[in-house]
Amino acid sequence: MGNTIQSVRGFSDLLPDQTPLWRHVEGILTGVLDRYGYREIRLPQLEKTELFARTIGEVTDIVEKEMYTFEDRNGDSLSLRPEGTAGCVRACMQHGLLHNQQPRLWYTGSMFRHERPQKGRLRQFHQIGAEVFGLSGPDIDAELIIMTARMLRELGLDHVELQLNTLGTAEGRRRYREALVGFLGGHRAALDDDSQRRLDTNPLRILDSKNPETQRLLDAAPVLSDFLDDESRKHFEGLKSLLDRAGVAYRVNPRLVRGLDYYGRTVFEWVTDRLGAQGTVCAGGRYDALVEQLGGRPTPAVGFALGLERIVALVEELGLAPQQRELDVYMVVAGDRAQEAALVLAERLRDALPGLRLQMHCGGGSFKSQFKRADRSGARFAVVLAEDELARGQVGLKDLRDGGEQHAVGREELPGLLATGLDE
Ligand code: ATP
Ligand code: MG
């Protein structure tokens, strides 16, 4: 036992007890996306490393130290995707989906980042994301955000807050970066190691620092909103008034920035205080420069990604996990002849009662041991096939929940009796 193989650190298994909740969550979220007219796109988990270096940014944490990058057998540098946007843009360009179209897309799947595993932070994690291309106005930003609000609402989630900010244009951010570096450079010694390093590589990320001392220092720092151009300001005002009209509450957080270089103008996050430090359950924003950066025609774009592990954890934390639906019928079988008849009868029942959850006992064994399994299976009814009853055209039916007696019933009556019994 000592040396059995374990999973890779940060890569977790989802066991059968957990998958129903995941399917419940995924079903609600993808259902909303469908109903808003977003179409699913399925993308590879592996891309050329260059794709991420050119989109997310060379000096971001993700590309610098979190990617699973390796050379394949041909010597090409490949990376497991750390997020979905870059691959989605790549696919849209490759397949001409951006020509005279304004696709609204969604995707789901595993993402990979070599981070320190902890609650709500894994090395393989799952997102559901959406991206919209070709629309530049605040109306689509608003729709996306309103849609995420509905997604969370349909899951029953509260204790989530929408935070909003605008990053303006690249030019404004460049001027702001200078001002920020000018200010923080004078206080270098007061910054933590991470922030000192970021001062040289990605200073805007310092705004995001969790260090209270750094946050205090930032109270006196220049603010990004003073570096906004008129167009970005107008866009942001437009978005806020649309959200106001739609009744979606938000808080403007002037220090909200994202860890990926491609964002500009709108950024937003849904944050909860119920999951400790890993409180962001959904994050997104506008990335109008990205398509052009990858060699395409200038194409405005906006999107978001929900972190499924965190959404599922919040659903559980708030006690919103639905009761798992159990089996309807466990079929108990005595004797070889009965086994044949049982398989045939089970198919008849499945035909007659769509949606029926029936598990067939396999592998023989005594009545007693089979009934034990039937009880443990959580099934509502046991249907019992024994050779002597079969000869009379009958089967046994036993309600497992009320400890009732087993009745002999005609095979022909069984579908009707089950339908009525399961309806109660
Ligand atoms: P964080 O600040 O929590 O590291 P991020 O800004 O790196 O998040 P994004 O790249 O915007 O996250 O990804 C969108 C969402 O995916 C996050 O809000 C979060 O819910 C989820 N997510 C990101 N990284 C992880 C991870 N390592 N494990 C689990 N979920 C994650
Ligand atoms: Mg991160």
Tab-separated table of C-alpha atoms and ligand atoms in Angstrom:
chain	number	residue	atom	x	y	z
A	1	MET	CA	0.000	0.000	0.000
A	2	GLY	CA	2.841	2.341	0.850
A	3	ASN	CA	3.831	3.043	-2.722
A	4	THR	CA	0.524	3.075	-4.581
A	5	ILE	CA	0.440	5.853	-7.137
A	6	GLN	CA	-1.259	9.053	-6.040
A	7	SER	CA	-2.655	11.855	-8.175
A	8	VAL	CA	-0.437	14.782	-9.073
A	9	ARG	CA	-0.427	17.544	-6.441
A	10	GLY	CA	-3.126	20.119	-7.190
A	11	PHE	CA	-4.948	17.789	-9.595
A	12	SER	CA	-8.030	16.451	-7.902
A	13	ASP	CA	-10.503	13.683	-8.551
A	14	LEU	CA	-14.206	14.406	-8.505
A	15	LEU	CA	-15.778	11.388	-6.853
A	16	PRO	CA	-19.286	10.075	-7.586
A	17	ASP	CA	-20.648	11.779	-4.467
A	18	GLN	CA	-19.569	15.152	-5.871
A	19	THR	CA	-20.405	14.873	-9.560
A	20	PRO	CA	-24.193	15.326	-9.193
A	21	LEU	CA	-23.629	18.733	-7.609
A	22	TRP	CA	-21.209	19.671	-10.385
A	23	ARG	CA	-23.723	18.641	-13.024
A	24	HIS	CA	-26.424	20.624	-11.256
A	25	VAL	CA	-24.222	23.748	-11.255
A	26	GLU	CA	-23.012	23.252	-14.828
A	27	GLY	CA	-26.563	22.618	-16.020
A	28	ILE	CA	-27.859	25.882	-14.570
A	29	LEU	CA	-24.929	27.951	-15.806
A	30	THR	CA	-24.866	26.585	-19.345
A	31	GLY	CA	-28.661	26.778	-19.467
A	32	VAL	CA	-28.512	30.537	-18.893
A	33	LEU	CA	-25.843	30.925	-21.590
A	34	ASP	CA	-28.000	28.987	-24.056
A	35	ARG	CA	-31.009	31.129	-23.289
A	36	TYR	CA	-29.056	34.330	-23.948
A	37	GLY	CA	-28.124	33.043	-27.409
A	38	TYR	CA	-24.496	32.203	-26.642
A	39	ARG	CA	-23.119	29.209	-28.558
A	40	GLU	CA	-20.723	26.619	-27.236
A	41	ILE	CA	-17.208	26.286	-28.625
A	42	ARG	CA	-14.916	23.389	-27.634
A	43	LEU	CA	-11.236	24.153	-27.605
A	44	PRO	CA	-8.038	22.149	-27.126
A	45	GLN	CA	-6.359	22.051	-23.736
A	46	LEU	CA	-2.935	22.334	-25.311
A	47	GLU	CA	-1.754	25.299	-27.372
A	48	LYS	CA	1.524	26.696	-28.609
A	49	THR	CA	3.276	28.486	-25.744
A	50	GLU	CA	3.645	31.554	-27.917
A	51	LEU	CA	-0.131	32.065	-27.904
A	52	PHE	CA	-0.147	32.673	-24.167
A	53	ALA	CA	3.087	34.654	-24.107
A	54	ARG	CA	1.673	37.038	-26.719
A	55	THR	CA	-1.767	37.445	-25.138
A	56	ILE	CA	-1.589	37.089	-21.370
A	57	GLY	CA	1.792	38.848	-21.350
A	58	GLU	CA	5.406	37.723	-20.860
A	59	VAL	CA	5.791	39.358	-17.465
A	60	THR	CA	2.536	38.232	-15.872
A	61	ASP	CA	2.614	35.703	-13.027
A	62	ILE	CA	0.762	33.226	-15.193
A	63	VAL	CA	3.285	33.163	-18.023
A	64	GLU	CA	6.366	33.774	-15.908
A	65	LYS	CA	5.879	31.050	-13.353
A	66	GLU	CA	2.543	29.263	-13.489
A	67	MET	CA	2.287	27.617	-16.890
A	68	TYR	CA	2.759	23.932	-17.565
A	69	THR	CA	5.146	24.339	-20.467
A	70	PHE	CA	7.116	21.580	-22.128
A	71	GLU	CA	8.707	20.591	-25.396
A	72	ASP	CA	6.914	17.849	-27.244
A	73	ARG	CA	8.678	15.136	-29.211
A	74	ASN	CA	9.133	17.478	-32.176
A	75	GLY	CA	10.808	20.112	-30.025
A	76	ASP	CA	7.830	22.502	-30.182
A	77	SER	CA	7.110	24.486	-27.033
A	78	LEU	CA	3.562	23.742	-25.900
A	79	SER	CA	1.579	24.757	-22.828
A	80	LEU	CA	-1.492	23.457	-21.074
A	81	ARG	CA	-3.959	26.320	-21.244
A	82	PRO	CA	-3.993	28.486	-18.105
A	83	GLU	CA	-7.213	30.188	-19.232
A	84	GLY	CA	-9.665	30.039	-22.120
A	85	THR	CA	-9.706	33.445	-23.785
A	86	ALA	CA	-6.477	33.154	-25.755
A	87	GLY	CA	-7.466	29.822	-27.297
A	88	CYS	CA	-10.937	31.100	-28.082
A	89	VAL	CA	-9.517	34.126	-29.927
A	90	ARG	CA	-7.053	31.882	-31.755
A	91	ALA	CA	-9.844	29.541	-32.865
A	92	CYS	CA	-12.121	32.389	-33.989
A	93	MET	CA	-9.336	33.867	-36.097
A	94	GLN	CA	-8.286	30.524	-37.521
A	95	HIS	CA	-11.830	29.640	-38.590
A	96	GLY	CA	-12.894	33.063	-39.807
A	97	LEU	CA	-15.572	33.521	-37.158
A	98	LEU	CA	-14.771	37.197	-36.790
A	99	HIS	CA	-15.500	38.266	-40.386
A	100	ASN	CA	-18.744	40.258	-40.531
A	101	GLN	CA	-19.960	38.387	-37.495
A	102	GLN	CA	-20.365	39.190	-33.859
A	103	PRO	CA	-20.095	35.797	-32.241
A	104	ARG	CA	-21.228	35.280	-28.655
A	105	LEU	CA	-19.556	32.134	-27.436
A	106	TRP	CA	-19.111	30.059	-24.302
A	107	TYR	CA	-16.758	27.263	-23.348
A	108	THR	CA	-16.026	25.100	-20.371
A	109	GLY	CA	-13.197	22.846	-19.299
A	110	SER	CA	-9.985	22.392	-17.353
A	111	MET	CA	-7.375	25.101	-16.943
A	112	PHE	CA	-3.877	24.556	-15.575
A	113	ARG	CA	-1.705	26.786	-13.421
A	114	HIS	CA	1.231	25.790	-11.262
A	115	GLU	CA	0.102	27.692	-8.163
A	116	ARG	CA	0.307	26.779	-4.499
A	117	PRO	CA	-2.662	24.458	-3.960
A	118	GLN	CA	-5.051	25.522	-1.209
A	119	LYS	CA	-8.794	25.786	-0.662
A	120	GLY	CA	-10.269	27.183	-3.886
A	121	ARG	CA	-6.915	27.116	-5.654
A	122	LEU	CA	-5.861	24.088	-7.638
A	123	ARG	CA	-3.387	23.343	-10.373
A	124	GLN	CA	-6.056	21.833	-12.562
A	125	PHE	CA	-9.277	23.788	-12.161
A	126	HIS	CA	-12.411	24.356	-14.195
A	127	GLN	CA	-14.021	27.392	-15.700
A	128	ILE	CA	-17.093	28.284	-17.650
A	129	GLY	CA	-16.345	31.325	-19.756
A	130	ALA	CA	-18.019	33.493	-22.361
A	131	GLU	CA	-16.553	35.784	-25.019
A	132	VAL	CA	-18.204	38.264	-27.387
A	133	PHE	CA	-16.463	39.750	-30.413
A	134	GLY	CA	-17.146	42.714	-32.667
A	135	LEU	CA	-19.179	44.834	-30.257
A	136	SER	CA	-17.623	47.910	-28.701
A	137	GLY	CA	-20.439	49.649	-26.811
A	138	PRO	CA	-21.246	49.387	-23.124
A	139	ASP	CA	-24.500	47.579	-23.978
A	140	ILE	CA	-22.726	44.261	-24.463
A	141	ASP	CA	-20.609	44.751	-21.322
A	142	ALA	CA	-23.875	45.309	-19.486
A	143	GLU	CA	-25.505	42.247	-21.008
A	144	LEU	CA	-22.588	40.034	-20.002
A	145	ILE	CA	-22.639	41.318	-16.453
A	146	ILE	CA	-26.425	41.072	-16.187
A	147	MET	CA	-26.130	37.508	-17.461
A	148	THR	CA	-23.552	36.613	-14.790
A	149	ALA	CA	-25.915	38.117	-12.206
A	150	ARG	CA	-28.654	35.816	-13.448
A	151	MET	CA	-26.319	32.811	-13.416
A	152	LEU	CA	-25.495	33.403	-9.768
A	153	ARG	CA	-29.120	34.151	-8.931
A	154	GLU	CA	-30.381	30.960	-10.555
A	155	LEU	CA	-27.915	29.022	-8.431
A	156	GLY	CA	-29.502	30.736	-5.441
A	157	LEU	CA	-26.242	32.439	-4.465
A	158	ASP	CA	-26.130	35.503	-2.310
A	159	HIS	CA	-23.195	36.885	-0.331
A	160	VAL	CA	-21.626	37.875	-3.642
A	161	GLU	CA	-20.699	41.417	-4.557
A	162	LEU	CA	-20.113	42.809	-8.036
A	163	GLN	CA	-17.022	44.999	-8.255
A	164	LEU	CA	-16.454	47.175	-11.261
A	165	ASN	CA	-13.660	49.311	-12.637
A	166	THR	CA	-12.395	50.734	-15.878
A	167	LEU	CA	-8.778	50.482	-16.981
A	168	GLY	CA	-9.090	53.052	-19.774
A	169	THR	CA	-6.770	52.885	-22.768
A	170	ALA	CA	-3.230	51.534	-23.069
A	171	GLU	CA	-1.980	55.110	-23.353
A	172	GLY	CA	-3.730	56.185	-20.165
A	173	ARG	CA	-2.423	53.128	-18.348
A	174	ARG	CA	1.098	53.883	-19.571
A	175	ARG	CA	0.931	57.387	-18.105
A	176	TYR	CA	-0.621	56.061	-14.923
A	177	ARG	CA	2.032	53.367	-14.614
A	178	GLU	CA	4.711	56.070	-14.720
A	179	ALA	CA	2.969	58.074	-12.034
A	180	LEU	CA	2.430	55.002	-9.865
A	181	VAL	CA	6.022	53.830	-10.217
A	182	GLY	CA	7.178	57.382	-9.465
A	183	PHE	CA	5.169	57.378	-6.256
A	184	LEU	CA	5.827	53.816	-5.091
A	185	GLY	CA	9.515	54.048	-6.051
A	186	GLY	CA	9.841	56.551	-3.229
A	187	HIS	CA	8.476	53.966	-0.803
A	188	ARG	CA	10.194	50.878	-2.162
A	189	ALA	CA	11.391	49.701	1.227
A	190	ALA	CA	7.837	49.692	2.598
A	191	LEU	CA	6.678	47.261	-0.090
A	192	ASP	CA	6.616	43.483	0.318
A	193	ASP	CA	8.904	41.378	-1.883
A	194	ASP	CA	6.218	40.579	-4.401
A	195	SER	CA	5.299	44.211	-4.852
A	196	GLN	CA	8.958	45.251	-5.142
A	197	ARG	CA	9.385	42.788	-7.955
A	198	ARG	CA	6.167	43.983	-9.598
A	199	LEU	CA	7.321	47.560	-9.421
A	200	ASP	CA	9.754	46.656	-12.197
A	201	THR	CA	7.635	44.168	-14.133
A	202	ASN	CA	3.899	44.752	-13.688
A	203	PRO	CA	3.305	47.695	-11.334
A	204	LEU	CA	-0.486	47.841	-11.813
A	205	ARG	CA	-0.736	44.453	-10.131
A	206	ILE	CA	0.474	46.060	-6.909
A	207	LEU	CA	-3.001	47.636	-6.624
A	208	ASP	CA	-4.253	44.097	-6.148
A	209	SER	CA	-1.850	43.317	-3.283
A	210	LYS	CA	-3.388	41.565	-0.293
A	211	ASN	CA	-0.767	43.127	2.011
A	212	PRO	CA	-2.489	45.615	4.385
A	213	GLU	CA	0.616	47.810	4.640
A	214	THR	CA	0.838	48.053	0.866
A	215	GLN	CA	-2.869	48.829	0.683
A	216	ARG	CA	-2.391	51.632	3.236
A	217	LEU	CA	0.447	53.048	1.189
A	218	LEU	CA	-1.805	53.026	-1.868
A	219	ASP	CA	-4.310	55.317	-0.152
A	220	ALA	CA	-1.985	58.196	-0.965
A	221	ALA	CA	-0.980	56.931	-4.424
A	222	PRO	CA	-2.206	58.390	-7.734
A	223	VAL	CA	-5.475	56.827	-8.914
A	224	LEU	CA	-6.116	55.339	-12.322
A	225	SER	CA	-9.408	57.194	-12.769
A	226	ASP	CA	-7.483	60.481	-13.032
A	227	PHE	CA	-5.789	59.140	-16.152
A	228	LEU	CA	-8.919	58.178	-18.032
A	229	ASP	CA	-9.617	59.478	-21.528
A	230	ASP	CA	-13.049	60.879	-22.347
A	231	GLU	CA	-14.160	57.907	-24.437
A	232	SER	CA	-13.374	55.407	-21.696
A	233	ARG	CA	-15.081	57.612	-19.149
A	234	LYS	CA	-18.179	57.765	-21.335
A	235	HIS	CA	-18.114	54.002	-21.857
A	236	PHE	CA	-17.925	53.414	-18.111
A	237	GLU	CA	-20.719	55.883	-17.357
A	238	GLY	CA	-22.833	54.153	-20.019
A	239	LEU	CA	-22.215	50.759	-18.463
A	240	LYS	CA	-23.031	51.952	-14.960
A	241	SER	CA	-26.284	53.543	-16.018
A	242	LEU	CA	-27.354	50.393	-17.882
A	243	LEU	CA	-26.638	48.308	-14.790
A	244	ASP	CA	-28.555	50.801	-12.670
A	245	ARG	CA	-31.545	50.540	-14.995
A	246	ALA	CA	-31.365	46.751	-14.916
A	247	GLY	CA	-31.261	46.771	-11.129
A	248	VAL	CA	-27.864	45.067	-10.879
A	249	ALA	CA	-26.035	46.415	-7.838
A	250	TYR	CA	-22.274	46.996	-8.013
A	251	ARG	CA	-19.456	48.711	-6.197
A	252	VAL	CA	-16.836	50.669	-8.107
A	253	ASN	CA	-13.458	49.451	-6.883
A	254	PRO	CA	-10.819	51.833	-8.286
A	255	ARG	CA	-8.083	49.321	-7.433
A	256	LEU	CA	-9.589	46.422	-9.333
A	257	VAL	CA	-7.075	45.278	-11.967
A	258	ARG	CA	-6.610	41.927	-13.641
A	259	GLY	CA	-3.588	39.664	-13.784
A	260	LEU	CA	-3.650	39.455	-17.559
A	261	ASP	CA	-2.220	42.163	-19.799
A	262	TYR	CA	-4.922	42.127	-22.437
A	263	TYR	CA	-7.642	43.905	-20.493
A	264	GLY	CA	-8.637	47.532	-21.114
A	265	ARG	CA	-11.670	49.593	-20.153
A	266	THR	CA	-14.269	47.486	-18.299
A	267	VAL	CA	-13.106	44.988	-15.695
A	268	PHE	CA	-15.333	43.269	-13.163
A	269	GLU	CA	-15.308	40.573	-10.524
A	270	TRP	CA	-17.918	38.818	-8.438
A	271	VAL	CA	-16.466	38.424	-4.966
A	272	THR	CA	-17.708	36.560	-1.911
A	273	ASP	CA	-16.594	36.804	1.716
A	274	ARG	CA	-17.572	33.197	2.347
A	275	LEU	CA	-14.581	31.402	0.823
A	276	GLY	CA	-11.648	32.963	2.643
A	277	ALA	CA	-8.847	34.429	0.552
A	278	GLN	CA	-10.019	32.754	-2.660
A	279	GLY	CA	-13.101	34.951	-2.862
A	280	THR	CA	-13.336	35.772	-6.573
A	281	VAL	CA	-15.847	33.445	-8.199
A	282	CYS	CA	-16.108	35.201	-11.564
A	283	ALA	CA	-13.873	37.668	-13.360
A	284	GLY	CA	-13.921	39.371	-16.715
A	285	GLY	CA	-13.583	42.467	-18.779
A	286	ARG	CA	-12.944	44.067	-22.115
A	287	TYR	CA	-9.932	43.256	-24.289
A	288	ASP	CA	-10.293	45.310	-27.459
A	289	ALA	CA	-6.612	45.131	-28.444
A	290	LEU	CA	-6.117	41.382	-28.302
A	291	VAL	CA	-7.267	40.249	-31.739
A	292	GLU	CA	-5.094	42.839	-33.453
A	293	GLN	CA	-2.195	41.910	-31.189
A	294	LEU	CA	-2.478	38.383	-32.588
A	295	GLY	CA	-2.362	39.661	-36.152
A	296	GLY	CA	-6.092	39.989	-36.837
A	297	ARG	CA	-8.177	42.997	-37.810
A	298	PRO	CA	-8.998	45.299	-34.892
A	299	THR	CA	-11.959	43.622	-33.176
A	300	PRO	CA	-13.454	44.735	-29.885
A	301	ALA	CA	-14.035	41.926	-27.415
A	302	VAL	CA	-15.326	41.322	-23.921
A	303	GLY	CA	-15.725	38.223	-21.774
A	304	PHE	CA	-15.570	36.558	-18.390
A	305	ALA	CA	-14.775	33.275	-16.701
A	306	LEU	CA	-16.414	31.663	-13.677
A	307	GLY	CA	-14.290	29.459	-11.431
A	308	LEU	CA	-16.324	26.296	-11.009
A	309	GLU	CA	-14.511	24.941	-7.932
A	310	ARG	CA	-15.292	28.161	-6.100
A	311	ILE	CA	-18.894	28.331	-7.329
A	312	VAL	CA	-19.469	24.735	-6.226
A	313	ALA	CA	-17.805	25.438	-2.872
A	314	LEU	CA	-20.046	28.468	-2.351
A	315	VAL	CA	-23.178	26.504	-3.251
A	316	GLU	CA	-22.164	23.956	-0.604
A	317	GLU	CA	-21.123	26.593	1.930
A	318	LEU	CA	-24.528	28.272	1.658
A	319	GLY	CA	-26.357	24.948	1.951
A	320	LEU	CA	-27.825	25.154	-1.550
A	321	ALA	CA	-26.758	21.750	-2.832
A	322	PRO	CA	-29.921	19.969	-3.983
A	323	GLN	CA	-30.777	16.555	-2.606
A	324	GLN	CA	-29.290	13.882	-4.777
A	325	ARG	CA	-31.804	11.906	-6.747
A	326	GLU	CA	-31.506	8.246	-5.907
A	327	LEU	CA	-32.446	5.076	-7.702
A	328	ASP	CA	-36.104	4.285	-8.272
A	329	VAL	CA	-35.764	0.530	-8.498
A	330	TYR	CA	-33.239	-2.092	-7.463
A	331	MET	CA	-33.912	-5.429	-9.110
A	332	VAL	CA	-33.287	-8.513	-6.973
A	333	VAL	CA	-32.806	-11.783	-8.805
A	334	ALA	CA	-32.840	-15.404	-7.675
A	335	GLY	CA	-31.675	-18.150	-9.990
A	336	ASP	CA	-30.188	-18.325	-13.479
A	337	ARG	CA	-33.522	-18.423	-15.276
A	338	ALA	CA	-34.659	-15.416	-13.337
A	339	GLN	CA	-31.548	-13.468	-14.392
A	340	GLU	CA	-32.506	-13.777	-18.053
A	341	ALA	CA	-36.072	-12.761	-17.355
A	342	ALA	CA	-34.857	-9.872	-15.190
A	343	LEU	CA	-32.754	-8.375	-17.972
A	344	VAL	CA	-35.721	-8.548	-20.339
A	345	LEU	CA	-38.141	-7.100	-17.784
A	346	ALA	CA	-35.731	-4.300	-16.892
A	347	GLU	CA	-35.598	-3.196	-20.527
A	348	ARG	CA	-39.419	-3.300	-20.729
A	349	LEU	CA	-39.640	-1.088	-17.660
A	350	ARG	CA	-37.074	1.334	-19.031
A	351	ASP	CA	-39.085	1.544	-22.266
A	352	ALA	CA	-42.362	2.015	-20.451
A	353	LEU	CA	-41.168	4.559	-17.884
A	354	PRO	CA	-38.803	7.109	-19.414
A	355	GLY	CA	-36.451	8.545	-16.843
A	356	LEU	CA	-36.723	5.481	-14.615
A	357	ARG	CA	-33.575	4.893	-12.572
A	358	LEU	CA	-33.249	1.153	-12.300
A	359	GLN	CA	-30.250	-0.823	-11.195
A	360	MET	CA	-30.037	-4.523	-11.911
A	361	HIS	CA	-28.414	-6.797	-9.402
A	362	CYS	CA	-25.552	-8.687	-11.019
A	363	GLY	CA	-23.227	-11.314	-9.686
A	364	GLY	CA	-25.713	-13.587	-7.892
A	365	GLY	CA	-25.732	-14.125	-4.148
A	366	SER	CA	-28.385	-14.866	-1.544
A	367	PHE	CA	-31.658	-12.956	-1.267
A	368	LYS	CA	-30.448	-11.554	2.012
A	369	SER	CA	-27.260	-10.091	0.576
A	370	GLN	CA	-29.116	-8.725	-2.424
A	371	PHE	CA	-31.656	-6.985	-0.204
A	372	LYS	CA	-28.832	-5.480	1.784
A	373	ARG	CA	-27.507	-3.988	-1.433
A	374	ALA	CA	-30.980	-2.860	-2.409
A	375	ASP	CA	-31.296	-0.989	0.899
A	376	ARG	CA	-27.864	0.542	0.593
A	377	SER	CA	-28.546	1.646	-2.989
A	378	GLY	CA	-31.109	4.155	-1.744
A	379	ALA	CA	-33.699	2.820	-4.200
A	380	ARG	CA	-37.358	3.428	-3.487
A	381	PHE	CA	-38.551	-0.019	-4.592
A	382	ALA	CA	-37.127	-3.490	-4.892
A	383	VAL	CA	-38.500	-5.593	-7.728
A	384	VAL	CA	-37.877	-9.240	-6.969
A	385	LEU	CA	-37.643	-11.967	-9.574
A	386	ALA	CA	-37.785	-15.510	-8.273
A	387	GLU	CA	-38.248	-18.596	-10.430
A	388	ASP	CA	-41.411	-19.887	-8.762
A	389	GLU	CA	-43.216	-16.536	-9.043
A	390	LEU	CA	-42.027	-16.097	-12.583
A	391	ALA	CA	-43.649	-19.378	-13.538
A	392	ARG	CA	-46.934	-17.763	-12.430
A	393	GLY	CA	-46.250	-14.603	-14.405
A	394	GLN	CA	-45.610	-12.648	-11.218
A	395	VAL	CA	-42.834	-10.603	-9.623
A	396	GLY	CA	-42.336	-9.294	-6.092
A	397	LEU	CA	-42.634	-5.579	-5.325
A	398	LYS	CA	-41.365	-4.112	-2.083
A	399	ASP	CA	-41.396	-0.492	-0.919
A	400	LEU	CA	-37.989	-0.050	0.671
A	401	ARG	CA	-38.755	3.203	2.446
A	402	ASP	CA	-41.698	2.284	4.621
A	403	GLY	CA	-40.409	-1.148	5.538
A	404	GLY	CA	-43.555	-2.579	3.914
A	405	GLU	CA	-44.274	-6.164	2.972
A	406	GLN	CA	-43.358	-7.655	-0.341
A	407	HIS	CA	-46.366	-8.181	-2.617
A	408	ALA	CA	-46.696	-10.530	-5.535
A	409	VAL	CA	-47.915	-8.539	-8.523
A	410	GLY	CA	-48.621	-9.466	-12.147
A	411	ARG	CA	-45.811	-8.611	-14.516
A	412	GLU	CA	-48.217	-6.607	-16.674
A	413	GLU	CA	-49.323	-4.423	-13.755
A	414	LEU	CA	-45.796	-3.575	-12.691
A	415	PRO	CA	-45.150	-0.470	-14.863
A	416	GLY	CA	-48.404	1.127	-13.732
A	417	LEU	CA	-47.805	0.320	-10.057
A	418	LEU	CA	-44.280	1.719	-10.201
A	419	ALA	CA	-45.419	4.874	-11.963
A	420	THR	CA	-48.039	5.517	-9.273
A	421	GLY	CA	-45.699	4.570	-6.436
A	422	LEU	CA	-42.889	6.815	-7.652
A	423	ASP	CA	-45.295	9.683	-8.087
A	424	GLU	CA	-46.188	9.756	-4.399
B	1	ATP	P1	-7.069	34.863	-8.361
B	1	ATP	O1	-6.879	36.322	-8.130
B	1	ATP	O2	-8.025	34.213	-7.399
B	1	ATP	O3	-5.788	34.124	-8.533
B	1	ATP	P2	-7.205	35.200	-11.197
B	1	ATP	O4	-7.332	36.659	-11.354
B	1	ATP	O5	-5.884	34.579	-11.377
B	1	ATP	O6	-7.812	34.752	-9.775
B	1	ATP	P3	-8.680	34.600	-13.609
B	1	ATP	O7	-7.517	34.289	-14.420
B	1	ATP	O8	-9.409	35.848	-13.862
B	1	ATP	O9	-8.306	34.464	-12.063
B	1	ATP	O10	-9.720	33.371	-13.684
B	1	ATP	C1	-11.117	33.528	-13.508
B	1	ATP	C2	-11.621	32.721	-12.318
B	1	ATP	O11	-11.096	31.397	-12.329
B	1	ATP	C3	-11.179	33.252	-10.975
B	1	ATP	O12	-12.011	34.291	-10.564
B	1	ATP	C4	-11.330	32.047	-10.099
B	1	ATP	O13	-12.685	31.867	-9.716
B	1	ATP	C5	-10.927	30.928	-11.010
B	1	ATP	N1	-9.531	30.530	-10.776
B	1	ATP	C6	-8.396	31.145	-11.185
B	1	ATP	N2	-7.300	30.467	-10.791
B	1	ATP	C7	-7.751	29.379	-10.116
B	1	ATP	C8	-7.115	28.264	-9.467
B	1	ATP	N3	-5.782	28.136	-9.461
B	1	ATP	N4	-7.900	27.331	-8.874
B	1	ATP	C9	-9.254	27.436	-8.879
B	1	ATP	N5	-9.904	28.457	-9.481
B	1	ATP	C10	-9.176	29.420	-10.093
B	2	MG	MG	-4.403	33.998	-10.053
